[in-house]
mmCIF file of C-alpha atoms (C1' of nucleotides) in Angstrom:
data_model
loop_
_atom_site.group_PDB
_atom_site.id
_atom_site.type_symbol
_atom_site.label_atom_id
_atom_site.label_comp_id
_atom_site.label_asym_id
_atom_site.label_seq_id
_atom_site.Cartn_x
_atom_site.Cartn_y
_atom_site.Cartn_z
ATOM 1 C CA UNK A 1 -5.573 52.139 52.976
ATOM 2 C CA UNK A 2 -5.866 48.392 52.234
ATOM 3 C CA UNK A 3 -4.184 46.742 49.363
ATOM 4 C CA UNK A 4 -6.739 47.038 46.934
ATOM 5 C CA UNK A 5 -6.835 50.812 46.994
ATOM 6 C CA UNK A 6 -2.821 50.894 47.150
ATOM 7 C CA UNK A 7 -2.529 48.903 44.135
ATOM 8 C CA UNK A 8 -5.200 51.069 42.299
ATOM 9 C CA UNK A 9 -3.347 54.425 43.816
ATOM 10 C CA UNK A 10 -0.402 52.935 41.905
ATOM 11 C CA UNK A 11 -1.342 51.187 38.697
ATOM 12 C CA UNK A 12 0.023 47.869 40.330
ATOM 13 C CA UNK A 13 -1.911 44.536 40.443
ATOM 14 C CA UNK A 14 -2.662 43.756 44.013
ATOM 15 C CA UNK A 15 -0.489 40.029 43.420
ATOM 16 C CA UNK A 16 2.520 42.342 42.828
ATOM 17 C CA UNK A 17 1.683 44.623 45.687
ATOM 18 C CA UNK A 18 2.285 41.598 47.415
ATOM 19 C CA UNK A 19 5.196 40.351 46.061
ATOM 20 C CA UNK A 20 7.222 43.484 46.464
ATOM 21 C CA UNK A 21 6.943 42.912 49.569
ATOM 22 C CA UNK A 22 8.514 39.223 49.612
ATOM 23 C CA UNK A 23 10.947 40.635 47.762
ATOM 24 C CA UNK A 24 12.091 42.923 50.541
ATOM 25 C CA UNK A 25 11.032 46.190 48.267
ATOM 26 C CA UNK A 26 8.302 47.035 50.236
ATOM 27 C CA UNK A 27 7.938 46.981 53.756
ATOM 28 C CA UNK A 28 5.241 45.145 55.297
ATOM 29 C CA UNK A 29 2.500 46.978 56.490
ATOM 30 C CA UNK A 30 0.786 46.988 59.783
ATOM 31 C CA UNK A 31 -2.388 44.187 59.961
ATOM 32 C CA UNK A 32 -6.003 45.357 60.404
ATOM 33 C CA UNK A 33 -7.680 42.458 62.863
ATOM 34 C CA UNK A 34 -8.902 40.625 60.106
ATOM 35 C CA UNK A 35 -5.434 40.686 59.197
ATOM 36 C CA UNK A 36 -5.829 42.627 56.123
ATOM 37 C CA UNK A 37 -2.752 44.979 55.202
ATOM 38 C CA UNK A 38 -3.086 48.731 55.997
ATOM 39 C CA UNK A 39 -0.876 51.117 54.361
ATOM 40 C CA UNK A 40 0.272 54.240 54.866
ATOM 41 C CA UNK A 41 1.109 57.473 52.807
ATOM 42 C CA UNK A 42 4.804 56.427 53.100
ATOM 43 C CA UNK A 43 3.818 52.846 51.222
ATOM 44 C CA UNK A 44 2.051 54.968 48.652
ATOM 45 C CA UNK A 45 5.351 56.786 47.839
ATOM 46 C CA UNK A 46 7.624 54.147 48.212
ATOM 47 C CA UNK A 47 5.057 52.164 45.666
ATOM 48 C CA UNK A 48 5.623 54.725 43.671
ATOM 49 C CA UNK A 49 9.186 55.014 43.074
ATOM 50 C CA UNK A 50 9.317 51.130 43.010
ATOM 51 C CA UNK A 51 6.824 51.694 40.038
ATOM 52 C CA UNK A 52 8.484 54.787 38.613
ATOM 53 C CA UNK A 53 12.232 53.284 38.729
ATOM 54 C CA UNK A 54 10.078 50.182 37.251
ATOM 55 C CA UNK A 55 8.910 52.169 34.287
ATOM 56 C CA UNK A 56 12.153 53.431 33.582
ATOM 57 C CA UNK A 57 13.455 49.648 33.025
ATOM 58 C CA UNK A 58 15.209 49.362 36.432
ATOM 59 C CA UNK A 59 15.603 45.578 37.805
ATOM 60 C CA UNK A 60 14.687 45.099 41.068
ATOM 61 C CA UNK A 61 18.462 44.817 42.459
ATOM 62 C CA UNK A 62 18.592 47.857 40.965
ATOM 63 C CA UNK A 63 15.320 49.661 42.862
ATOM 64 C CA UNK A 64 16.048 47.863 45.672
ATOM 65 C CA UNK A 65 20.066 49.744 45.870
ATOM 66 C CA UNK A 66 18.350 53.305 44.594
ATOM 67 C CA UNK A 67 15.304 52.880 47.621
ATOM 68 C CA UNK A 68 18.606 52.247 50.231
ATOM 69 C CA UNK A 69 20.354 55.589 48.583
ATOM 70 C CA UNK A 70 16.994 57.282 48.504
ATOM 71 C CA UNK A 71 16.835 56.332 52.457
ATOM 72 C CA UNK A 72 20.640 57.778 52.827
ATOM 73 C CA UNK A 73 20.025 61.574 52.545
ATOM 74 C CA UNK A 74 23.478 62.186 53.887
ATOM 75 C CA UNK A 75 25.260 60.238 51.375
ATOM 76 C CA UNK A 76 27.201 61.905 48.038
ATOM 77 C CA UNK A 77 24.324 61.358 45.358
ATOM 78 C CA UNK A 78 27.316 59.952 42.930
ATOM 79 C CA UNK A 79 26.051 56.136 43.454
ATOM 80 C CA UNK A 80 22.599 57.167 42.098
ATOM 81 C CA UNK A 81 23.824 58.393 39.442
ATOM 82 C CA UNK A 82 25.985 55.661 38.949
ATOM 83 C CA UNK A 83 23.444 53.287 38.850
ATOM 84 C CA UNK A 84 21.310 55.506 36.604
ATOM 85 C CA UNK A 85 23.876 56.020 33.894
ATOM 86 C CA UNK A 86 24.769 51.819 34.025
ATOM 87 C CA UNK A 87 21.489 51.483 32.937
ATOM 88 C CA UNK A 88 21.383 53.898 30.208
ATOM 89 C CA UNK A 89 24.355 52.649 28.813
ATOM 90 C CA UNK A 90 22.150 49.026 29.324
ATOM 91 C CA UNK A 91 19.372 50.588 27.413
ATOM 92 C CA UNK A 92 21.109 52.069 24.669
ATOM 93 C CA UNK A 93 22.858 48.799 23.870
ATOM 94 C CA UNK A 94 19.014 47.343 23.672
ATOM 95 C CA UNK A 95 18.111 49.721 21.469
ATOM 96 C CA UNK A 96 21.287 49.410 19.201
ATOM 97 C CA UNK A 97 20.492 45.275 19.187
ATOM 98 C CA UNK A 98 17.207 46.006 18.142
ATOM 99 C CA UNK A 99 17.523 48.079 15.549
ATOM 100 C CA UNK A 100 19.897 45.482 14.248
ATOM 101 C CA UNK A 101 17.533 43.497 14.325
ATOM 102 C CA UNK A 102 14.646 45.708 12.812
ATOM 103 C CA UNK A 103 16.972 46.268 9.826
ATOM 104 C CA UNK A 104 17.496 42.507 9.341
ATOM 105 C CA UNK A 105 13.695 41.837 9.797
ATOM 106 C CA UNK A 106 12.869 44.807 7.065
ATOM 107 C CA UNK A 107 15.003 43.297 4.902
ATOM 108 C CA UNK A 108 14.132 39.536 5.038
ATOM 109 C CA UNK A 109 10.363 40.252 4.817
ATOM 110 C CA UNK A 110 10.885 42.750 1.779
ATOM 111 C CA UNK A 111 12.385 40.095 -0.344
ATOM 112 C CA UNK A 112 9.001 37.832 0.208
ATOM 113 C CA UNK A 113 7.316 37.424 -2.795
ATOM 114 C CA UNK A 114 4.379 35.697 -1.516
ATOM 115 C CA UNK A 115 4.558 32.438 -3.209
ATOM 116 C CA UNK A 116 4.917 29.189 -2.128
ATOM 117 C CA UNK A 117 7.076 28.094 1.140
ATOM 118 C CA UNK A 118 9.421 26.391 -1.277
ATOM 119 C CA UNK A 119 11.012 29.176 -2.578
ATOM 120 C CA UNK A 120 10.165 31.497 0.403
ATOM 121 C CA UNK A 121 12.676 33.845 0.468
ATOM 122 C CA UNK A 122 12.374 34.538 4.370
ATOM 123 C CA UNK A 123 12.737 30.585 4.599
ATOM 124 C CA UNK A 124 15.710 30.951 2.922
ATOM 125 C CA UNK A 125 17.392 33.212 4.307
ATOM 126 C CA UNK A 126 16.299 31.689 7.895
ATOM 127 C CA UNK A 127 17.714 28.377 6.952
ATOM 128 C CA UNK A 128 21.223 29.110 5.120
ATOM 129 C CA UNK A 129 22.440 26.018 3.944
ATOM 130 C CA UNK A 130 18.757 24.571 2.380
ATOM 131 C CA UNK A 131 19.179 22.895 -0.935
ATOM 132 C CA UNK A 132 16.313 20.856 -1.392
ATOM 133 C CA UNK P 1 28.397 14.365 14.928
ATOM 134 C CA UNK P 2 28.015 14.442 18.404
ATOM 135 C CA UNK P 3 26.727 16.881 20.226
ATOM 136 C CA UNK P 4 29.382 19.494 21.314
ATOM 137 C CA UNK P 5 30.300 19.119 18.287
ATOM 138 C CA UNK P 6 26.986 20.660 17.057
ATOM 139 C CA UNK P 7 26.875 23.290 19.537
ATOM 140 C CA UNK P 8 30.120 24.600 18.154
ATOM 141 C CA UNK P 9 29.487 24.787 14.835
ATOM 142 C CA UNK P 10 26.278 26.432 15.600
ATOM 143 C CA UNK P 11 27.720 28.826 18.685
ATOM 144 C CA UNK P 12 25.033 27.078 20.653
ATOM 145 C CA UNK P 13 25.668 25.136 24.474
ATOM 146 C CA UNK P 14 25.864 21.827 24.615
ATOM 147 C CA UNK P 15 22.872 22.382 27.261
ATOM 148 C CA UNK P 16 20.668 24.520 24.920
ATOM 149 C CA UNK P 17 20.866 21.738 22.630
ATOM 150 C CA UNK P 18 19.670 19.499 24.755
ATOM 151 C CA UNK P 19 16.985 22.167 25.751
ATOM 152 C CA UNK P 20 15.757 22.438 22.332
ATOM 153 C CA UNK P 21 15.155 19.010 22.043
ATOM 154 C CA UNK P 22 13.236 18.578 24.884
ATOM 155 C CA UNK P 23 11.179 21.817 23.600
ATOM 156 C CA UNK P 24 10.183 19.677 20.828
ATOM 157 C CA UNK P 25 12.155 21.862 18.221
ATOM 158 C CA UNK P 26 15.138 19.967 17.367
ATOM 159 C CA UNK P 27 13.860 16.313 16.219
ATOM 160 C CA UNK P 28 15.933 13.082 19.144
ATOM 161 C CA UNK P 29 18.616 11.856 17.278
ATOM 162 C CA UNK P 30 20.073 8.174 16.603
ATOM 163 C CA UNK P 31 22.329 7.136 20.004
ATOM 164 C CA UNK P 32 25.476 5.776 19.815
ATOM 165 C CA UNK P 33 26.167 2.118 21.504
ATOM 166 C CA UNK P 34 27.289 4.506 24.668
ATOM 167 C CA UNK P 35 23.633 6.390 24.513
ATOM 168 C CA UNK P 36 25.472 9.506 22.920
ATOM 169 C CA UNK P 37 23.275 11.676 20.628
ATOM 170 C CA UNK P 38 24.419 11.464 17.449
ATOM 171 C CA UNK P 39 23.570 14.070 15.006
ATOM 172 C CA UNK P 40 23.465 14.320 11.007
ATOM 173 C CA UNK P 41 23.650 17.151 8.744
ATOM 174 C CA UNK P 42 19.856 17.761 9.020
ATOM 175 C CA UNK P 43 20.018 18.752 12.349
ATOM 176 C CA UNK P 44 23.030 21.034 11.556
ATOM 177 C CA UNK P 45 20.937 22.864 9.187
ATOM 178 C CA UNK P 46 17.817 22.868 11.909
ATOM 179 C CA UNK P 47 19.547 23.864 14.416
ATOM 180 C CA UNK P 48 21.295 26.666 12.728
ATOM 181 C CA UNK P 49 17.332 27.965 11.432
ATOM 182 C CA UNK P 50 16.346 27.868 14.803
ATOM 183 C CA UNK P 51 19.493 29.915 15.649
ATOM 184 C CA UNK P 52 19.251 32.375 12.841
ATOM 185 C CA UNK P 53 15.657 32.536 13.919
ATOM 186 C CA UNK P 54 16.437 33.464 17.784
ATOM 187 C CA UNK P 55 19.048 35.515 16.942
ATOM 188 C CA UNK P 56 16.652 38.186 15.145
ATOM 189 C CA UNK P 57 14.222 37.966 17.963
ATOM 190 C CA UNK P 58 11.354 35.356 17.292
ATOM 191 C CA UNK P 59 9.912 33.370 20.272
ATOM 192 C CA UNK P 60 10.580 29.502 20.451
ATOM 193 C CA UNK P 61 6.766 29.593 19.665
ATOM 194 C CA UNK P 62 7.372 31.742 16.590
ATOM 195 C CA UNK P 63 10.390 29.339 15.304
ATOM 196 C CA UNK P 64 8.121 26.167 15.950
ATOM 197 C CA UNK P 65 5.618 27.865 13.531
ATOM 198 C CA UNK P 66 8.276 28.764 11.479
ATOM 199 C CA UNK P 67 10.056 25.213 11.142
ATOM 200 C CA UNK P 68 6.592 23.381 10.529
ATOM 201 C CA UNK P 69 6.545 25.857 7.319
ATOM 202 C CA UNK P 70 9.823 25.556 6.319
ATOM 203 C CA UNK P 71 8.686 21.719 6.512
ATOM 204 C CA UNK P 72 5.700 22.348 4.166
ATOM 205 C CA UNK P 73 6.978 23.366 1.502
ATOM 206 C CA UNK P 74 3.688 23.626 -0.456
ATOM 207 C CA UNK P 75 2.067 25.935 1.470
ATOM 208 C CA UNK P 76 2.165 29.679 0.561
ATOM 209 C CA UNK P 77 4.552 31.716 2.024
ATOM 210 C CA UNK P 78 2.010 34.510 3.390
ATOM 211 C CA UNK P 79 1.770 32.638 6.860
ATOM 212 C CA UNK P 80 5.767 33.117 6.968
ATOM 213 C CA UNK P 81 5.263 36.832 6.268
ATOM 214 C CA UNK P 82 2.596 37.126 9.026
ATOM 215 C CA UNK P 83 5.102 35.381 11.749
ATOM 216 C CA UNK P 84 7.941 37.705 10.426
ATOM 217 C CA UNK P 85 5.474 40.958 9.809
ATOM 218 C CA UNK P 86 3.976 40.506 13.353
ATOM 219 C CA UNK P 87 7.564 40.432 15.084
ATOM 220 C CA UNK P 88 8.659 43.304 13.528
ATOM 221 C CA UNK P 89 5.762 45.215 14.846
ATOM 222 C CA UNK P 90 7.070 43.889 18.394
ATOM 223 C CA UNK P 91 10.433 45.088 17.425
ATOM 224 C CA UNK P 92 8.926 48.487 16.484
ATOM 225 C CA UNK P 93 7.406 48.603 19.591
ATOM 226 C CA UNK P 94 10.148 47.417 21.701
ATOM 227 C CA UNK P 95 12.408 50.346 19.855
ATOM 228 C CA UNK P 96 9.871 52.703 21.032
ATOM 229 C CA UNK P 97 9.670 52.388 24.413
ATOM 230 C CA UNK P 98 13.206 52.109 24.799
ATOM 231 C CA UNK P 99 13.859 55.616 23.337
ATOM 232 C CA UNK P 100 11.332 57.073 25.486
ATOM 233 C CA UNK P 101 12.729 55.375 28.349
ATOM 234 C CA UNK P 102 16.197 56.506 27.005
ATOM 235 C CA UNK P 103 14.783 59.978 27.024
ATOM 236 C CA UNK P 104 13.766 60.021 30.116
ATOM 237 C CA UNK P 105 16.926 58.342 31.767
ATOM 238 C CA UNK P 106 19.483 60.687 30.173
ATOM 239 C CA UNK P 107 16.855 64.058 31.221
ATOM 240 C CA UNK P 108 16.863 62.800 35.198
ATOM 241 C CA UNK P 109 20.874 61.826 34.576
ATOM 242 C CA UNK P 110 21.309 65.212 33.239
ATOM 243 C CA UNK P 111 20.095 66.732 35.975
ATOM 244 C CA UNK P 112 21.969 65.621 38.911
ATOM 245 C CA UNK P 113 24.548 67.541 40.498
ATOM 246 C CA UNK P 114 26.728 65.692 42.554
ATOM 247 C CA UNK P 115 25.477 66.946 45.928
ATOM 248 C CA UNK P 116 24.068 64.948 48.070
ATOM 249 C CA UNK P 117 21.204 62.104 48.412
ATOM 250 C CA UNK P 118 18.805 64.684 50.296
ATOM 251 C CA UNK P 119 18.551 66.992 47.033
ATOM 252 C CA UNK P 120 19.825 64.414 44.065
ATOM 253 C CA UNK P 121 17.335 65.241 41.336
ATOM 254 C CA UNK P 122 17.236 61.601 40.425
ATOM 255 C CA UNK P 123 15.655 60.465 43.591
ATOM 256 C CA UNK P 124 13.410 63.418 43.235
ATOM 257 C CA UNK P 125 12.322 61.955 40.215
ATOM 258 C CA UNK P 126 12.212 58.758 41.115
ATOM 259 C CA UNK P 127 9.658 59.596 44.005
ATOM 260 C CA UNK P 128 7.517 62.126 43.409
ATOM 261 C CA UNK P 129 5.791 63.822 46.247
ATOM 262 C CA UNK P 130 9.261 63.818 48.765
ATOM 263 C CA UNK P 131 8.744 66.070 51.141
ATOM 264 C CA UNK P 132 10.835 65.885 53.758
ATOM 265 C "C1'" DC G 1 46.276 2.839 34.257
ATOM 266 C "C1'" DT G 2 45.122 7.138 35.058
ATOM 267 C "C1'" DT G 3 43.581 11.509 33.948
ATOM 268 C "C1'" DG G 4 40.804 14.697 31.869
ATOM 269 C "C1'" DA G 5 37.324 15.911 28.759
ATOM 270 C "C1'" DG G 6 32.996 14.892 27.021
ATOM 271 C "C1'" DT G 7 28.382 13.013 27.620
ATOM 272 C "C1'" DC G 8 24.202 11.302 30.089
ATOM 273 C "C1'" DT G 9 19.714 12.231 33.071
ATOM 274 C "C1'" DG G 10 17.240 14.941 36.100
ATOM 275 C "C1'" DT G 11 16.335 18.848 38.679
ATOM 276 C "C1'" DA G 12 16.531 23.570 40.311
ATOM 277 C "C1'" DG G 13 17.491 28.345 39.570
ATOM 278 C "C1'" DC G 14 17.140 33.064 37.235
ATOM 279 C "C1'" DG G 15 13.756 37.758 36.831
ATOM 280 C "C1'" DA G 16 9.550 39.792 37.481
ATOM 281 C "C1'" DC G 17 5.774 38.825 37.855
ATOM 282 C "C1'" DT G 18 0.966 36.241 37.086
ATOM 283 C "C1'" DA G 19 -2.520 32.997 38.125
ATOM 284 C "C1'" DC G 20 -4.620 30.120 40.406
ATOM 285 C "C1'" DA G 21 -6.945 27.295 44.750
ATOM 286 C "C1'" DG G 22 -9.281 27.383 48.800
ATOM 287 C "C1'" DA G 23 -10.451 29.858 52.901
ATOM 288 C "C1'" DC G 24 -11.937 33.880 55.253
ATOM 289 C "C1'" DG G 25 -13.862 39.040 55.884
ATOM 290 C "C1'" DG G 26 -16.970 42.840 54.929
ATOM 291 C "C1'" DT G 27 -20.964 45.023 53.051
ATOM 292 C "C1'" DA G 28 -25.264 46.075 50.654
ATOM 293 C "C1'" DG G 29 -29.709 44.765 48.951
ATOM 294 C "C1'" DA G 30 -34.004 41.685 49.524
ATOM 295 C "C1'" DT K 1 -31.220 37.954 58.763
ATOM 296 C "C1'" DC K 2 -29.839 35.946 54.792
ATOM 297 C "C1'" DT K 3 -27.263 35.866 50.865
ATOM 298 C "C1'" DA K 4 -24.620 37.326 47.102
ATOM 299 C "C1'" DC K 5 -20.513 39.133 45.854
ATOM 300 C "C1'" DC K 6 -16.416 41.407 46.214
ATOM 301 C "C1'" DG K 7 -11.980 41.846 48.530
ATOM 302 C "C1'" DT K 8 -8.382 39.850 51.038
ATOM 303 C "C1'" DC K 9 -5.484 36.071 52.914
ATOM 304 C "C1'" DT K 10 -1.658 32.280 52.248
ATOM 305 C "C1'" DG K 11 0.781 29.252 49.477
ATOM 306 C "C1'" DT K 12 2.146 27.263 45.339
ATOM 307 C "C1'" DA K 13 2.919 26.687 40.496
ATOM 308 C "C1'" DG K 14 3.311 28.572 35.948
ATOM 309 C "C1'" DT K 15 5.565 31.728 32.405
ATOM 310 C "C1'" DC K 16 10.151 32.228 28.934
ATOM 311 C "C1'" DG K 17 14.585 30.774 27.458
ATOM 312 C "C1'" DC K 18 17.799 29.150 28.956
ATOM 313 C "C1'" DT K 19 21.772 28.009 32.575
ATOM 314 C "C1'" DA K 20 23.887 25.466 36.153
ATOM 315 C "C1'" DC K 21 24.539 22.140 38.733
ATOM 316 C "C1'" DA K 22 25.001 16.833 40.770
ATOM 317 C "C1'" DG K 23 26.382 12.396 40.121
ATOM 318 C "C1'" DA K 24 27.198 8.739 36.910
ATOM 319 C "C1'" DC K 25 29.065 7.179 32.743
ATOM 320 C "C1'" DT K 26 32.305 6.805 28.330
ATOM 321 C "C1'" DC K 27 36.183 7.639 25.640
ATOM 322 C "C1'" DA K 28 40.797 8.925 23.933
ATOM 323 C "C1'" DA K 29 45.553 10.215 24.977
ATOM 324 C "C1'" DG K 30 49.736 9.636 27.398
#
DNA sequence: CTTGAGTCTGTAGCGACTACAGACGGTAGA
DNA sequence: TCTACCGTCTGTAGTCGCTACAGACTCAAG
């Protein structure tokens, strides 16, 4: 299949198609003679754990160390998991900060009172130490 | 004041200072005889806005907005409220798909079992149509 | 007088793409 | 057969918000 039809396959923009493989994430494919790229089924499903592990807020270190695992069948599946739970623990600390920051937002914008900038109260509170 | 002087009493680098200025956010100070920035309490109280400001979230594009507000302090407040309101709907949405993804990460964690790579649930997952 | 810390400018790097420019390939309708 | 138009190619630069240098300077303390 050529690029096009990968990246469609995949929910991927063609540019990034291409730029996984720069990065070493995906391999490159053999050449058609007008030097087009011409994928396989095994770039489809490689695509589609880069995607998958993508969607699930991965980095690309990240995909790149569970595609070398993935490629490891022997190995204990510890290091997967591993990485995995390292990035929940990433994610939940996200979460935590933004709901911080949710609360702070709720609260600054419910003490607007829609009047002038000069006695904005989101101003205010934006800009502690105002006393003009 | 000069300028690491600023960035500690604002928990800001000296570098990110620097940065801000050349952003355009954080207005070139007076230089001393030996070209050092020197600052006055007006950029204290700027700079510490635009850290409040970054701290719950908002974009250097949002804080420009929101300084040239602060600075016109005629104007009603609602444009303030429609920077603040529209961040906290990227907040919102931000919390969102991190619990999903959260959801998801601690269902595939949850179902690993220590064996090995070739049947680690997580890599099953992660790419779905394995076969071999 | 020397040492060390602070400051200066300018530039390049990060992550994960995205968006071009400019050239070439392939195909379907007139 | 021509032509229009899409797809593909390479290479480079832009995004955001810093951060990290390199190499030169200044300043204060001992």
């Amino acid at each position: 299949m050529k690029i096009g039809e990968l990246a469609r396959a995949t929910a991927t923009k063609v540019e990034t198609v291409r730029f996984y493989e720069r990065a070493g994430l995906l391999p490159p494919p053999d050449r058609t003679d007008a030097n087009y790229r011409s994928y396989g089924p095994e770039h489809l499903q490689r695509l589609s754990f880069i995607r998958r592990s993508r969607d699930l807020g991965f980095s690309l270190d990240a995909v790149r160390d569970l595609l070398a695992l993935a490629d490891d069948r022997g190995k204990p599946c510890d290091a997967v998991d591993a990485i995995a739970s390292g990035h929940l623990a990433e994610v939940e600390r996200k979460i935590a900060d933004l709901t911080a920051m949710r609360g702070e937002l709720r609260r600054v914008i419910g003490s607007c009172r829609h009047n002038t900038v000069a006695d904005c109260k989101i101003i205010e509170t934006l800009g502690p130490r105002r006393d003009a």
